[in-house]
């Protein structure tokens, strides 16, 4: 079971909302909206994606990484490295 299993429906709702934001951006460009208005919506979509990513990361750390570290061994080290790499990617984005 994945760490996000308990929040799956909430995550799907958030992703649908983000999908709607992306479609709204496409519509804005198609309708030749003002650049700054489009950029404002891009910023909102980015924040929504970042918020989703942080939520998923928290659940991953609390479930998958915590479970692996409780068991110890190479799997724990691999999960910690994997989480560190994911955090680094998020920070760079």
PDB file of C-alpha atoms in Angstrom:
ATOM      1  CA  UNK A   1       0.000   0.000   0.000  1.00  0.00           C
ATOM      2  CA  UNK A   2       1.281   3.463  -0.906  1.00  0.00           C
ATOM      3  CA  UNK A   3       1.691   6.211   1.675  1.00  0.00           C
ATOM      4  CA  UNK A   4      -0.957   8.327  -0.026  1.00  0.00           C
ATOM      5  CA  UNK A   5      -3.651   5.608   0.021  1.00  0.00           C
ATOM      6  CA  UNK A   6      -5.672   7.298   2.780  1.00  0.00           C
ATOM      7  CA  UNK A   7      -5.606  10.630   0.901  1.00  0.00           C
ATOM      8  CA  UNK A   8      -6.028   9.280  -2.616  1.00  0.00           C
ATOM      9  CA  UNK A   9      -9.424  10.894  -3.257  1.00  0.00           C
ATOM     10  CA  UNK A  10      -8.211  14.252  -1.911  1.00  0.00           C
ATOM     11  CA  UNK A  11      -5.155  14.039  -4.147  1.00  0.00           C
ATOM     12  CA  UNK A  12      -7.264  13.202  -7.169  1.00  0.00           C
ATOM     13  CA  UNK A  13      -9.514  16.207  -6.464  1.00  0.00           C
ATOM     14  CA  UNK A  14      -6.486  18.478  -6.206  1.00  0.00           C
ATOM     15  CA  UNK A  15      -5.041  17.109  -9.437  1.00  0.00           C
ATOM     16  CA  UNK A  16      -8.340  17.632 -11.244  1.00  0.00           C
ATOM     17  CA  UNK A  17      -8.341  21.233 -10.019  1.00  0.00           C
ATOM     18  CA  UNK A  18      -4.771  21.671 -11.291  1.00  0.00           C
ATOM     19  CA  UNK A  19      -5.783  20.119 -14.611  1.00  0.00           C
ATOM     20  CA  UNK A  20      -8.569  22.691 -14.809  1.00  0.00           C
ATOM     21  CA  UNK A  21      -6.055  25.450 -14.165  1.00  0.00           C
ATOM     22  CA  UNK A  22      -3.859  24.164 -17.011  1.00  0.00           C
ATOM     23  CA  UNK A  23      -6.850  24.046 -19.352  1.00  0.00           C
ATOM     24  CA  UNK A  24      -7.726  27.576 -18.263  1.00  0.00           C
ATOM     25  CA  UNK A  25      -4.222  28.697 -19.226  1.00  0.00           C
ATOM     26  CA  UNK A  26      -4.638  27.155 -22.661  1.00  0.00           C
ATOM     27  CA  UNK A  27      -7.985  28.903 -23.061  1.00  0.00           C
ATOM     28  CA  UNK A  28      -6.454  32.222 -21.999  1.00  0.00           C
ATOM     29  CA  UNK A  29      -3.782  31.924 -24.689  1.00  0.00           C
ATOM     30  CA  UNK A  30      -6.367  30.885 -27.288  1.00  0.00           C
ATOM     31  CA  UNK A  31      -8.420  33.960 -26.359  1.00  0.00           C
ATOM     32  CA  UNK A  32      -5.374  36.271 -26.532  1.00  0.00           C
ATOM     33  CA  UNK A  33      -5.610  37.352 -22.896  1.00  0.00           C
ATOM     34  CA  UNK A  34      -3.158  39.846 -21.419  1.00  0.00           C
ATOM     35  CA  UNK A  35       0.293  38.360 -20.714  1.00  0.00           C
ATOM     36  CA  UNK A  36       0.386  39.401 -17.062  1.00  0.00           C
ATOM     37  CA  UNK A  37      -3.008  37.794 -16.428  1.00  0.00           C
ATOM     38  CA  UNK A  38      -1.719  34.543 -17.924  1.00  0.00           C
ATOM     39  CA  UNK A  39       1.479  34.724 -15.866  1.00  0.00           C
ATOM     40  CA  UNK A  40      -0.576  35.251 -12.716  1.00  0.00           C
ATOM     41  CA  UNK A  41      -2.480  32.062 -13.467  1.00  0.00           C
ATOM     42  CA  UNK A  42       0.777  30.207 -14.244  1.00  0.00           C
ATOM     43  CA  UNK A  43       2.010  31.225 -10.809  1.00  0.00           C
ATOM     44  CA  UNK A  44      -1.178  29.913  -9.195  1.00  0.00           C
ATOM     45  CA  UNK A  45      -0.889  26.590 -11.043  1.00  0.00           C
ATOM     46  CA  UNK A  46       2.763  26.265  -9.987  1.00  0.00           C
ATOM     47  CA  UNK A  47       1.850  26.884  -6.353  1.00  0.00           C
ATOM     48  CA  UNK A  48      -0.904  24.278  -6.551  1.00  0.00           C
ATOM     49  CA  UNK A  49       1.513  21.704  -7.978  1.00  0.00           C
ATOM     50  CA  UNK A  50       4.135  22.526  -5.344  1.00  0.00           C
ATOM     51  CA  UNK A  51       1.555  22.171  -2.598  1.00  0.00           C
ATOM     52  CA  UNK A  52       0.483  18.798  -3.980  1.00  0.00           C
ATOM     53  CA  UNK A  53       4.103  17.645  -4.243  1.00  0.00           C
ATOM     54  CA  UNK A  54       4.845  18.637  -0.636  1.00  0.00           C
ATOM     55  CA  UNK A  55       1.766  16.834   0.602  1.00  0.00           C
ATOM     56  CA  UNK A  56       2.739  13.685  -1.273  1.00  0.00           C
ATOM     57  CA  UNK A  57       6.308  13.961  -0.005  1.00  0.00           C
ATOM     58  CA  UNK A  58       5.129  14.274   3.597  1.00  0.00           C
ATOM     59  CA  UNK A  59       3.040  11.143   3.222  1.00  0.00           C
ATOM     60  CA  UNK A  60       5.936   9.301   1.594  1.00  0.00           C
ATOM     61  CA  UNK A  61       8.246  10.222   4.466  1.00  0.00           C
ATOM     62  CA  UNK A  62       5.680   9.344   7.135  1.00  0.00           C
ATOM     63  CA  UNK A  63       4.773   6.005   5.589  1.00  0.00           C
ATOM     64  CA  UNK A  64       7.274   4.538   3.140  1.00  0.00           C
ATOM     65  CA  UNK A  65      10.494   5.987   4.534  1.00  0.00           C
ATOM     66  CA  UNK A  66       9.486   5.578   8.186  1.00  0.00           C
ATOM     67  CA  UNK A  67       8.514   1.948   7.579  1.00  0.00           C
ATOM     68  CA  UNK A  68      11.793   1.199   5.802  1.00  0.00           C
ATOM     69  CA  UNK A  69      13.915   2.883   8.472  1.00  0.00           C
ATOM     70  CA  UNK A  70      12.118   0.936  11.193  1.00  0.00           C
ATOM     71  CA  UNK A  71      13.193  -2.266   9.437  1.00  0.00           C
ATOM     72  CA  UNK A  72      16.699  -0.940   8.826  1.00  0.00           C
ATOM     73  CA  UNK A  73      19.255  -2.305   6.408  1.00  0.00           C
ATOM     74  CA  UNK A  74      19.874  -1.507   2.756  1.00  0.00           C
ATOM     75  CA  UNK A  75      16.204  -0.827   2.029  1.00  0.00           C
ATOM     76  CA  UNK A  76      16.216   1.966   4.612  1.00  0.00           C
ATOM     77  CA  UNK A  77      19.295   3.536   3.070  1.00  0.00           C
ATOM     78  CA  UNK A  78      17.743   3.278  -0.399  1.00  0.00           C
ATOM     79  CA  UNK A  79      14.474   4.918   0.739  1.00  0.00           C
ATOM     80  CA  UNK A  80      16.343   7.766   2.441  1.00  0.00           C
ATOM     81  CA  UNK A  81      18.468   8.339  -0.674  1.00  0.00           C
ATOM     82  CA  UNK A  82      15.364   8.214  -2.864  1.00  0.00           C
ATOM     83  CA  UNK A  83      13.580  10.766  -0.643  1.00  0.00           C
ATOM     84  CA  UNK A  84      16.650  13.028  -0.572  1.00  0.00           C
ATOM     85  CA  UNK A  85      16.842  12.938  -4.361  1.00  0.00           C
ATOM     86  CA  UNK A  86      13.134  13.771  -4.629  1.00  0.00           C
ATOM     87  CA  UNK A  87      13.550  16.710  -2.244  1.00  0.00           C
ATOM     88  CA  UNK A  88      16.518  17.958  -4.284  1.00  0.00           C
ATOM     89  CA  UNK A  89      14.432  17.811  -7.474  1.00  0.00           C
ATOM     90  CA  UNK A  90      11.614  19.747  -5.801  1.00  0.00           C
ATOM     91  CA  UNK A  91      13.992  22.402  -4.512  1.00  0.00           C
ATOM     92  CA  UNK A  92      15.531  22.864  -7.963  1.00  0.00           C
ATOM     93  CA  UNK A  93      12.167  23.192  -9.695  1.00  0.00           C
TER      94      UNK A  93
END
